Tab-separated table of C-alpha atoms in Angstrom:
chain	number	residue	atom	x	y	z
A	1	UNK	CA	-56.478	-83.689	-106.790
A	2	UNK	CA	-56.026	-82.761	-103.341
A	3	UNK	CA	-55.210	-84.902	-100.441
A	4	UNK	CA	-55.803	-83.543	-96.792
A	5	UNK	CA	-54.422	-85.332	-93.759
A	6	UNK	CA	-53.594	-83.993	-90.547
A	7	UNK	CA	-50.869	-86.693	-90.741
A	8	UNK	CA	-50.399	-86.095	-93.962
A	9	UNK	CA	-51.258	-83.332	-96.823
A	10	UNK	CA	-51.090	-83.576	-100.219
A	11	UNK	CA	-52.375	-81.464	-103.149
A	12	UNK	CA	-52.685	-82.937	-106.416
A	13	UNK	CA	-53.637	-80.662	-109.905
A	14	UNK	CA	-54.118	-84.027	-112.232
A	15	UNK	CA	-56.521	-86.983	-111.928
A	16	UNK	CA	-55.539	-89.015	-109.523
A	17	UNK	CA	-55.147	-93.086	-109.630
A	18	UNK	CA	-57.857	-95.122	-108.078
A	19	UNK	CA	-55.723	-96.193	-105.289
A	20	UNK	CA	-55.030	-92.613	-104.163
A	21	UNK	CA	-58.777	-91.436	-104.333
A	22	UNK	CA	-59.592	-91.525	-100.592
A	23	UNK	CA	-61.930	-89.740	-98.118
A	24	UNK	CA	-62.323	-90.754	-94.575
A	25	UNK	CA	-61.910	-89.656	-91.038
A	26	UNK	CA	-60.466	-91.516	-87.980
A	27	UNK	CA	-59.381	-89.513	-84.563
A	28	UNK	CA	-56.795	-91.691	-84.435
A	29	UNK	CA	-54.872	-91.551	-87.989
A	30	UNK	CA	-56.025	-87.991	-88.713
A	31	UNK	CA	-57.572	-86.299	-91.648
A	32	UNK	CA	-57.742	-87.596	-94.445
A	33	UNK	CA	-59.789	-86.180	-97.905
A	34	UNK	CA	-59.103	-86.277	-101.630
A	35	UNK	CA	-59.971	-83.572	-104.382
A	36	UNK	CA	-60.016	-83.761	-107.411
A	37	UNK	CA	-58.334	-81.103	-110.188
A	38	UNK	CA	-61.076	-78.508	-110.634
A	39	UNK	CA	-63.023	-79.704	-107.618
A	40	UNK	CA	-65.067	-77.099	-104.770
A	41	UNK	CA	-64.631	-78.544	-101.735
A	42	UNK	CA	-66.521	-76.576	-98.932
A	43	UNK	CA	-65.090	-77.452	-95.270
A	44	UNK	CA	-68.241	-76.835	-92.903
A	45	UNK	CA	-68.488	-77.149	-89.318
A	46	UNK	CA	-69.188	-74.533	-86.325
A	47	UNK	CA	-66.082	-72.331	-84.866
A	48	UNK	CA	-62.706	-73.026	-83.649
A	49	UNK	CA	-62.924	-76.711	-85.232
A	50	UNK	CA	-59.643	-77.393	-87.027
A	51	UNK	CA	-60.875	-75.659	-90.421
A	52	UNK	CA	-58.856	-72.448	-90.564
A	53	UNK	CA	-55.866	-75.089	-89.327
A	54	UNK	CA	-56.372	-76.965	-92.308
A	55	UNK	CA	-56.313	-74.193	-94.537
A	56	UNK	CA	-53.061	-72.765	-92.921
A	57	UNK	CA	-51.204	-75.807	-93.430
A	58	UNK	CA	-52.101	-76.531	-96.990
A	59	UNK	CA	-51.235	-73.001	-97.610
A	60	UNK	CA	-47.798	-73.406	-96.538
A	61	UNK	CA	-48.747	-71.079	-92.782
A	62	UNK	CA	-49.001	-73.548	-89.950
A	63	UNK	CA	-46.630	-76.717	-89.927
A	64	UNK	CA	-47.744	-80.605	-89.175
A	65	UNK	CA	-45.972	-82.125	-85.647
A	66	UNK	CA	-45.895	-85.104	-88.263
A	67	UNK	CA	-46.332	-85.934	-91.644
A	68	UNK	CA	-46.291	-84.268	-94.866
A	69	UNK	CA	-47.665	-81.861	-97.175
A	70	UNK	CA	-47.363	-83.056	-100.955
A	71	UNK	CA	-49.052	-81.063	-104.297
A	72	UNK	CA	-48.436	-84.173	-106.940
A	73	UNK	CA	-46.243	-86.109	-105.082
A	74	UNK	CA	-43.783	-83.200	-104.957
A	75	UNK	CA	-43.234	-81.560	-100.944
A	76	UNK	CA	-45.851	-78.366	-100.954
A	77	UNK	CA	-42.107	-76.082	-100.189
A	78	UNK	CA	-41.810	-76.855	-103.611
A	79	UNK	CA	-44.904	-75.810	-104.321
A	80	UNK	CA	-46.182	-72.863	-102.412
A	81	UNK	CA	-43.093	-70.335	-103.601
A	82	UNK	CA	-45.021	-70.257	-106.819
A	83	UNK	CA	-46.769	-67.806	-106.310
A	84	UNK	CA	-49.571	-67.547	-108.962
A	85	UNK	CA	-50.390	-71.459	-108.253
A	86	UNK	CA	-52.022	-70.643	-104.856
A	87	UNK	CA	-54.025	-67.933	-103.440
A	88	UNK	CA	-55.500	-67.359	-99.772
A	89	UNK	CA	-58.835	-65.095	-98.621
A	90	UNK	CA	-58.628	-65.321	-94.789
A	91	UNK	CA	-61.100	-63.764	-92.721
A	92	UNK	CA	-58.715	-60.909	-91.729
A	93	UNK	CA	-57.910	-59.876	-95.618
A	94	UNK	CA	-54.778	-58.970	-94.460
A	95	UNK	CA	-54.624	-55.896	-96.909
A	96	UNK	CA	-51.530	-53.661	-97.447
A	97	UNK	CA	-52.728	-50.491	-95.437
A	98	UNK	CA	-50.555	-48.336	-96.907
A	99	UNK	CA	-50.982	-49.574	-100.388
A	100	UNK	CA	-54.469	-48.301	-102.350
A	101	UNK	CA	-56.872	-50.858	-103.348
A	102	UNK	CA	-55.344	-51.078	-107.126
A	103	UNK	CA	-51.498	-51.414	-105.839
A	104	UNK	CA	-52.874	-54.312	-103.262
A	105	UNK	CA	-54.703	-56.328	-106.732
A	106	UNK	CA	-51.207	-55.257	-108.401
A	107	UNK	CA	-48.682	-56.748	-106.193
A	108	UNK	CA	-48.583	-60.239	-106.716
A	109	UNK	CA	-48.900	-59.180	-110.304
A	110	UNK	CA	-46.065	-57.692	-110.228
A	111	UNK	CA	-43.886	-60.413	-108.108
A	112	UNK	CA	-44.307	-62.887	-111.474
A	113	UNK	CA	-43.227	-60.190	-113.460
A	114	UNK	CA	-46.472	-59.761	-115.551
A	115	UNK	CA	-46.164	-57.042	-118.025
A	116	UNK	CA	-48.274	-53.573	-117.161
A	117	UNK	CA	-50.576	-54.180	-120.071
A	118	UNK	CA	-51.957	-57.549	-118.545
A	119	UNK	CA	-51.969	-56.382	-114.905
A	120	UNK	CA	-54.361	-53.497	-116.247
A	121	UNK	CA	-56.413	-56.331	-117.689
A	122	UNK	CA	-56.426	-57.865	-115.049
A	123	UNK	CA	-57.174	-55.623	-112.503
A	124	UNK	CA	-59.861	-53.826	-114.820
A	125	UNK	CA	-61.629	-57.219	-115.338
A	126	UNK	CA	-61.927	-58.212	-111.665
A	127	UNK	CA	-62.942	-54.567	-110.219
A	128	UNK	CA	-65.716	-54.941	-112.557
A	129	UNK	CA	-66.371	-58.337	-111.598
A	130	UNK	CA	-66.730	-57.952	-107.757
A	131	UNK	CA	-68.037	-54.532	-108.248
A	132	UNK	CA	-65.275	-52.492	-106.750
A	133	UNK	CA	-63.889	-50.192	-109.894
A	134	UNK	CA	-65.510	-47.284	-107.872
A	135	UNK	CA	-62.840	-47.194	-104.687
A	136	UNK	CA	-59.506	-48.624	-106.746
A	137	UNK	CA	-58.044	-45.784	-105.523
A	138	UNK	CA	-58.672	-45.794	-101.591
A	139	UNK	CA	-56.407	-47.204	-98.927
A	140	UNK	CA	-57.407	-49.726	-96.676
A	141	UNK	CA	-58.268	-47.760	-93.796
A	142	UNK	CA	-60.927	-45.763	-95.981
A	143	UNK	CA	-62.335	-48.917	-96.460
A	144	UNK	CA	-65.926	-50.504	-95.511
A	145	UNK	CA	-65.548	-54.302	-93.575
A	146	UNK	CA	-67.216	-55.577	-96.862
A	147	UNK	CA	-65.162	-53.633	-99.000
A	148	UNK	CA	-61.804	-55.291	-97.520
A	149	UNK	CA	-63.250	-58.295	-98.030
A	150	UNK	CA	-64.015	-57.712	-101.087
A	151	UNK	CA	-60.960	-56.937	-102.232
A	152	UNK	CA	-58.962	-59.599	-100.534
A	153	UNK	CA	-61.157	-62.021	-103.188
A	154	UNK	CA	-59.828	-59.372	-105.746
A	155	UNK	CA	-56.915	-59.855	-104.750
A	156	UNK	CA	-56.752	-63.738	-104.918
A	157	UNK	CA	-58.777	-63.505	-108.128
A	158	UNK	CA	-56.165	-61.756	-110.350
A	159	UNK	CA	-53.637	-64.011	-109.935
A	160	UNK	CA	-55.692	-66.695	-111.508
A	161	UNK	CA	-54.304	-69.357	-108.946
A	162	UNK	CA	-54.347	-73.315	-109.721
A	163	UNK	CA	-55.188	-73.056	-105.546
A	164	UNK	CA	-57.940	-70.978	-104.221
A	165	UNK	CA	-58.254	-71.166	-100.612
A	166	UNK	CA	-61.050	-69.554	-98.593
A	167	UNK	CA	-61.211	-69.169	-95.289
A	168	UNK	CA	-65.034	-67.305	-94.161
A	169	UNK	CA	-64.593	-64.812	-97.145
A	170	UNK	CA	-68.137	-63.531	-96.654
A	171	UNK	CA	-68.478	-62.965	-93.406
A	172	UNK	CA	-68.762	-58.981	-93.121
A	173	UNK	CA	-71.292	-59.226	-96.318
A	174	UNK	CA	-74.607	-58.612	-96.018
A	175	UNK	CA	-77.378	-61.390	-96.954
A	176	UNK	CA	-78.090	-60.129	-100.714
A	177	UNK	CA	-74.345	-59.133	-101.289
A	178	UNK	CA	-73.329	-62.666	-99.961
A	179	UNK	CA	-75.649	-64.683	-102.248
A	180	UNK	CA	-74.520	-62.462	-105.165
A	181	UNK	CA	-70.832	-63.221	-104.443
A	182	UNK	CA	-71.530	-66.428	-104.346
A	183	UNK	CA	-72.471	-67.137	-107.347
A	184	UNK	CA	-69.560	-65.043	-108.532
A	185	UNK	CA	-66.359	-66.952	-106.716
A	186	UNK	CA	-68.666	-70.062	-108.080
A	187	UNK	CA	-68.394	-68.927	-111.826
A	188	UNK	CA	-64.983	-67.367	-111.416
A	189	UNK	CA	-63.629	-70.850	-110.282
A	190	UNK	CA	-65.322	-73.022	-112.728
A	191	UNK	CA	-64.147	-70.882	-115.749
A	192	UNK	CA	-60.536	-70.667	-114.449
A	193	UNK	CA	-60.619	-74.053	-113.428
A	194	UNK	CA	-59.415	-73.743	-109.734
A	195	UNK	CA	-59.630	-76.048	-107.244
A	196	UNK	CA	-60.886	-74.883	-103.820
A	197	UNK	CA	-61.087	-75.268	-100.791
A	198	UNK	CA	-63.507	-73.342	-99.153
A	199	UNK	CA	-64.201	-72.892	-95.191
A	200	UNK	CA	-67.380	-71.820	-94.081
A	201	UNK	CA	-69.360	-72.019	-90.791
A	202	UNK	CA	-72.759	-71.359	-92.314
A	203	UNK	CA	-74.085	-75.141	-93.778
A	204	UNK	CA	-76.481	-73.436	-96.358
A	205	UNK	CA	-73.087	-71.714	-97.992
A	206	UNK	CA	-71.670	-74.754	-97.701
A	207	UNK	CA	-73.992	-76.741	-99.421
A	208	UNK	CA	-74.738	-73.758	-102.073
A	209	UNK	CA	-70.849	-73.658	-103.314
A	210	UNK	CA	-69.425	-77.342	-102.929
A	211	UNK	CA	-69.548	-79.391	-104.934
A	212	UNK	CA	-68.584	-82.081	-102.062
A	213	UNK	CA	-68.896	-81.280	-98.709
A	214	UNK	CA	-66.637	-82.031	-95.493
A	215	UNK	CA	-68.387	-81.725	-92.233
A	216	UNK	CA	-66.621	-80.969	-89.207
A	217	UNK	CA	-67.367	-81.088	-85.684
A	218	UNK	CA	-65.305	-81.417	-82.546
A	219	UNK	CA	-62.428	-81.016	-84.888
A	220	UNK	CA	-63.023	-84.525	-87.178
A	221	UNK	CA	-64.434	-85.139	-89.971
A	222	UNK	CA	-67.865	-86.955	-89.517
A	223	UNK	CA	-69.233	-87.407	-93.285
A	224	UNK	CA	-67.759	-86.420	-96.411
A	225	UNK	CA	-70.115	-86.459	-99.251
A	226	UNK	CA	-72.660	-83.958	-101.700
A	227	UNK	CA	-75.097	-81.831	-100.510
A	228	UNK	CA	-77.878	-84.324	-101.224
A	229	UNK	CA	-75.572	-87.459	-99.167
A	230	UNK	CA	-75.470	-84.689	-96.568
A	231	UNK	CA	-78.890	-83.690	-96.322
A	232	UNK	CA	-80.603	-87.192	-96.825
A	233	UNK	CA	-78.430	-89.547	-95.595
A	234	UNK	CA	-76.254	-88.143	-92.883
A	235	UNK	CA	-74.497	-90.418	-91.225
A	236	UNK	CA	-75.208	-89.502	-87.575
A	237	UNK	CA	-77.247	-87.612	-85.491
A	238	UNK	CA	-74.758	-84.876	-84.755
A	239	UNK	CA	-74.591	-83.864	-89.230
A	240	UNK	CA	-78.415	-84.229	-89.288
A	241	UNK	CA	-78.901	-81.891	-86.558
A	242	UNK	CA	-75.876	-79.514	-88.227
A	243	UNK	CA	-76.911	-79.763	-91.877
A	244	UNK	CA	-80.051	-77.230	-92.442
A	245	UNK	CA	-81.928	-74.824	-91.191
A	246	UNK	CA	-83.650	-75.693	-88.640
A	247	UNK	CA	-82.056	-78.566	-87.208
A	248	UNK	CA	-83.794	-81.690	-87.981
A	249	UNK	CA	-86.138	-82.839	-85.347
A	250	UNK	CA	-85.586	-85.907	-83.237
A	251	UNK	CA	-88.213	-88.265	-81.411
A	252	UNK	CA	-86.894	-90.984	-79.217
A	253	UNK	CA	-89.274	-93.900	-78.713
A	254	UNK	CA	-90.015	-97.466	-77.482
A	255	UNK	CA	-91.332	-100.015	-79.414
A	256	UNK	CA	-94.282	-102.457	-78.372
A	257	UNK	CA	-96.797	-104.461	-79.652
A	258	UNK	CA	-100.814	-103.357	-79.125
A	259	UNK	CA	-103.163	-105.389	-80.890
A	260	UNK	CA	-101.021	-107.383	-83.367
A	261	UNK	CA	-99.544	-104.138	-84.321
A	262	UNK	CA	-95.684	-102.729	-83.755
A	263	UNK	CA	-96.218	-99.101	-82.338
A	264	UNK	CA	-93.699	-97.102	-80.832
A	265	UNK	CA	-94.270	-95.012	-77.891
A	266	UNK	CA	-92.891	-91.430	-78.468
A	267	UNK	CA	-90.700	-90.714	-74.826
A	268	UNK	CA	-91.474	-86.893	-74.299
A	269	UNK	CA	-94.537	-86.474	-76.250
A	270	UNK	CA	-96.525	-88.623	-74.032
A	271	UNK	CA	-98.866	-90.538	-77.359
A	272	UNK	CA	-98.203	-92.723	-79.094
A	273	UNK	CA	-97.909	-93.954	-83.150
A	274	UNK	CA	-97.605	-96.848	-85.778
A	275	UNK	CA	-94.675	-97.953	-87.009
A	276	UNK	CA	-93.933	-95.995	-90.382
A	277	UNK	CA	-93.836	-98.597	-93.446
A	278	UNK	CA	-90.110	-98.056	-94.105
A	279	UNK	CA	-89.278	-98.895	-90.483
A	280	UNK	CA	-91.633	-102.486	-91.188
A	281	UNK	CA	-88.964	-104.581	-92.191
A	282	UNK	CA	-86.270	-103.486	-89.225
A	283	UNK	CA	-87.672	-101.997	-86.651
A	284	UNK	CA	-87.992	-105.607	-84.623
A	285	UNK	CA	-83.828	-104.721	-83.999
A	286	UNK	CA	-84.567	-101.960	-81.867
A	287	UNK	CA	-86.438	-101.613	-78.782
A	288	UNK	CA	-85.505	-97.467	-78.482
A	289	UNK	CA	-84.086	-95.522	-81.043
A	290	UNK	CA	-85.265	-91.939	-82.294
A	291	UNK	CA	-87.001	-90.567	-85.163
A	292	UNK	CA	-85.265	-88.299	-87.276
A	293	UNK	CA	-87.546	-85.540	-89.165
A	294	UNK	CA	-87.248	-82.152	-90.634
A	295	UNK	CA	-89.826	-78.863	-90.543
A	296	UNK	CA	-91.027	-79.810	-94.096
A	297	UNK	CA	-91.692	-83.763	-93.199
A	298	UNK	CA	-93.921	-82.491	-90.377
A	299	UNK	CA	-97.526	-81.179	-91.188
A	300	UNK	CA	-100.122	-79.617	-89.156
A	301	UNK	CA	-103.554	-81.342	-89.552
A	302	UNK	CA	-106.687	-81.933	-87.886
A	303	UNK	CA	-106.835	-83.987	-84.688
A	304	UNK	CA	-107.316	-87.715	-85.529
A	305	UNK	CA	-105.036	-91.100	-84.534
A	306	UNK	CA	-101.175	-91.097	-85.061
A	307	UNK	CA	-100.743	-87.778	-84.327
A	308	UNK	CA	-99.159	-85.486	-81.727
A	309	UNK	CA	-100.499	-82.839	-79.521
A	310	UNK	CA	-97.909	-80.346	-79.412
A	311	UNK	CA	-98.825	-76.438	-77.410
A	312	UNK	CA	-97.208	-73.095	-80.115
A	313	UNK	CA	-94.269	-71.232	-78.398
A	314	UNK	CA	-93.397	-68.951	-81.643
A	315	UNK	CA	-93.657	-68.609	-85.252
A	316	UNK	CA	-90.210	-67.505	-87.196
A	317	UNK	CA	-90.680	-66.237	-90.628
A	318	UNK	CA	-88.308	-67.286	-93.281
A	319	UNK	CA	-88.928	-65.915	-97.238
A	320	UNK	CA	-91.773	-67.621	-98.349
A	321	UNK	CA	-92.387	-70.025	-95.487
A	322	UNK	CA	-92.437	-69.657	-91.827
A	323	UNK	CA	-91.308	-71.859	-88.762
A	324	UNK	CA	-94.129	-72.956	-85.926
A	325	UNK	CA	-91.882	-73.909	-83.277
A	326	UNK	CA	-93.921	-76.429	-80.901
A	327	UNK	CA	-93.719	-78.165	-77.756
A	328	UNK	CA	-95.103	-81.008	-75.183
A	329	UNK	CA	-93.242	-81.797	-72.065
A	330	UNK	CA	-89.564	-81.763	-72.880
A	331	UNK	CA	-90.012	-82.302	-76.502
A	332	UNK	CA	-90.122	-79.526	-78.910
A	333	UNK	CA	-90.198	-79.422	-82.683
A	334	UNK	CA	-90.005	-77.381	-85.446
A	335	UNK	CA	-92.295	-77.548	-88.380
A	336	UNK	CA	-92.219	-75.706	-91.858
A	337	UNK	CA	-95.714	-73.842	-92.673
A	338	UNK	CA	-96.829	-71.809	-95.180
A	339	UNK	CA	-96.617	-68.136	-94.870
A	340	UNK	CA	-100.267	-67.523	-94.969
A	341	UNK	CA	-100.819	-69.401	-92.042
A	342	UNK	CA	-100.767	-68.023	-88.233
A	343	UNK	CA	-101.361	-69.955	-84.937
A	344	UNK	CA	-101.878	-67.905	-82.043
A	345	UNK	CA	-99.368	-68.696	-78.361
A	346	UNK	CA	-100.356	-71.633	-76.620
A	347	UNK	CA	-102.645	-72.793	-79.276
A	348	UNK	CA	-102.953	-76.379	-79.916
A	349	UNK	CA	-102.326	-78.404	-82.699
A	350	UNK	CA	-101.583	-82.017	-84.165
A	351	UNK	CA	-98.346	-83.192	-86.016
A	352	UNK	CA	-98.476	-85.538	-88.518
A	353	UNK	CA	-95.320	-87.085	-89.918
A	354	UNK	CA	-94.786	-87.319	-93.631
A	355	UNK	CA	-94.133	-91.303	-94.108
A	356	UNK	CA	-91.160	-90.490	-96.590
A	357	UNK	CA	-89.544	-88.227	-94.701
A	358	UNK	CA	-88.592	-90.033	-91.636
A	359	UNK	CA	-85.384	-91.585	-91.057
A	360	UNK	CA	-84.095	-93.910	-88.076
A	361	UNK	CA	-81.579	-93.263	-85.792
A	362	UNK	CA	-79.628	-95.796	-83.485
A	363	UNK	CA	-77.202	-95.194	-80.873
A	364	UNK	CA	-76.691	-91.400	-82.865
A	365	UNK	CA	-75.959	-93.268	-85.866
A	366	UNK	CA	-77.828	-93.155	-89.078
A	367	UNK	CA	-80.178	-96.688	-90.051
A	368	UNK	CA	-82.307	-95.828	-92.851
């Protein structure tokens, strides 16, 4: 396994014990995650947050002002020398320009003395794997952004690390290239084996490769979990809004009672609605709070009670669905709607929540 700390770092390759298995967050004591042998771990979170830090001082690059950096229990100086336990992809490649393309997947080859006949294997296997067998033989500078990058996975590849680390590998790709590569650093890892850690800024990626993810923002950690923990149950308003495409939606309200009836006044969409059934039970604990939602929970239907009058601004098309971006006031949402459907500028229409959809929000933290 693999334990992360900004006060401490360790990196484990064996199952750990139960006392060691750990995964938290706290501005105050640091980082602190656990991985598993054989474990993708995707570190998500927007630019210049602490990821590529991370990375740099588990690979051996950046020191800790305090602390320590273990891989099982043993100081990672111990460790990192080895040189076909660990392998790096950083954003830059950091190629050998005057080395060609097969001499750059050679060298570290060549530093653990592997015989010629297995470095051709090698090399022959992973060109074909990534798709580059067609340029083994250029330099660097010759060299397309996506090629480089490419071949810095090559590169890391070949050596058949216990350690992959990944640091925006697939940046210079282009959208079908990047999904195809994907799926190939996800096979290549899970047939070798390797455990990674994977840094990404993009939260779809993130939630395509891991198989636990670690959000950060504002350089902590604010939820460690899977994709689905992520997705459904995020544990403040700051990962819901970060984790998908579009940002889930947010309502704030005040509750009251009309008629007998618990209904909670929507702030900036000047209408009101009931309380949802989930929200029945605990919704007496909180006289504001906001709604939490995403585009697919929201539908547009006919004009009738407990729904909201929101004006068009624009429609974004996405594959097979589209986004109707809407608005009232200072609220705006977003909603998912099928392709086939347009709405004209300025139109009209009603929003209905979707019941099982909605979550609560309190204070920016998740309820239910």
């Amino acid at each position: 396994m693999v334990e992360i700390s900004l006060n401490q770092v360790s990196l484990f390759n064996k199952e750990p014990k139960k006392e060691d298995f750990t995964g938290s967050a706290s501005s105050d004591e640091g980082i602190s995650l656990t991985i598993k042998a054989g474990e993708f771990v995707t570190l998500v979170g927007p630019v210049n947050n602490g990821k590529t830090l991370i990375l740099r001082i588990i690979a051996g690059l950046s020191e800790l002002s305090a602390g320590s950096v273990l891989f099982d229990g043993k100081p990672l100086n111990e460790f990192s020398p080895n040189y076909d336990k660990i392998a790096m992809v950083f954003q830059s490649q950091a190629l050998y320009p005057h080395l060609t393309v097969r001499q750059n997947l050679e060298f570290g080859l060549k530093m653990v003395n592997l015989s010629r006949e297995n470095i051709n294997a090698r090399t022959s296997e992973i060109a074909d794997l990534l798709g580059i067998t067609g340029i083994m033989d250029t330099k660097p500078r010759n060299l397309s952004g996506s090629q480089k990058q490419l071949v810095a996975i090559a590169r890391a590849f070949v050596k058949r690390p216990q350690v992959l680390i990944f640091d925006e590998p697939l940046s210079e790709l282009d959208s079908q290239l990047k999904v195809k590569i994907q799926s190939t650093i996800r096979r290549f890892c899970i047939n070798h084996q390797a455990t990674v850690i994977y840094a990404t800024r993009n939260p779809s990626e993130a939630m395509t490769l891991g198989d636990r993810i670690v959000c950060m923002i504002d350089g902590e950690i604010h939820q460690i979990g899977t994709n689905h923990d992520l997705y459904n149950r995020p544990v403040n308003e700051t990962v819901a809004r970060f984790i998908s495409y579009p940002e889930m939606n947010f309502l704030e309200f005040e509750t009251e009672e009309e008629n007998n009836e618990r209904i909670l006044n929507l702030i900036n969409a000047d209408c009101s609605i009931k309380v949802p059934q989930v929200f029945k039970k605990i919704i007496g604990s909180y006289s504001k709070a906001k709604i939490g939602i995403r585009a697919e929970n929201l539908k547009i239907v006919p004009e009738k009670p407990n729904t909201i009058p929101m004006i068009v601004e624009m429609q974004e098309y996405v594959g097979s669905q589209s986004i109707l971006y809407v608005s009232h006031e200072h609220q705006t949402l977003a909603v998912e709607v099928p392709l086939s459907e347009n709405y004209e500028l300025g139109e009209t229409v009603h929003i209905e929540l979707v019941e099982n959809g909605i979550h609560l929000f309190a204070d920016g933290k998740f309820v239910i």
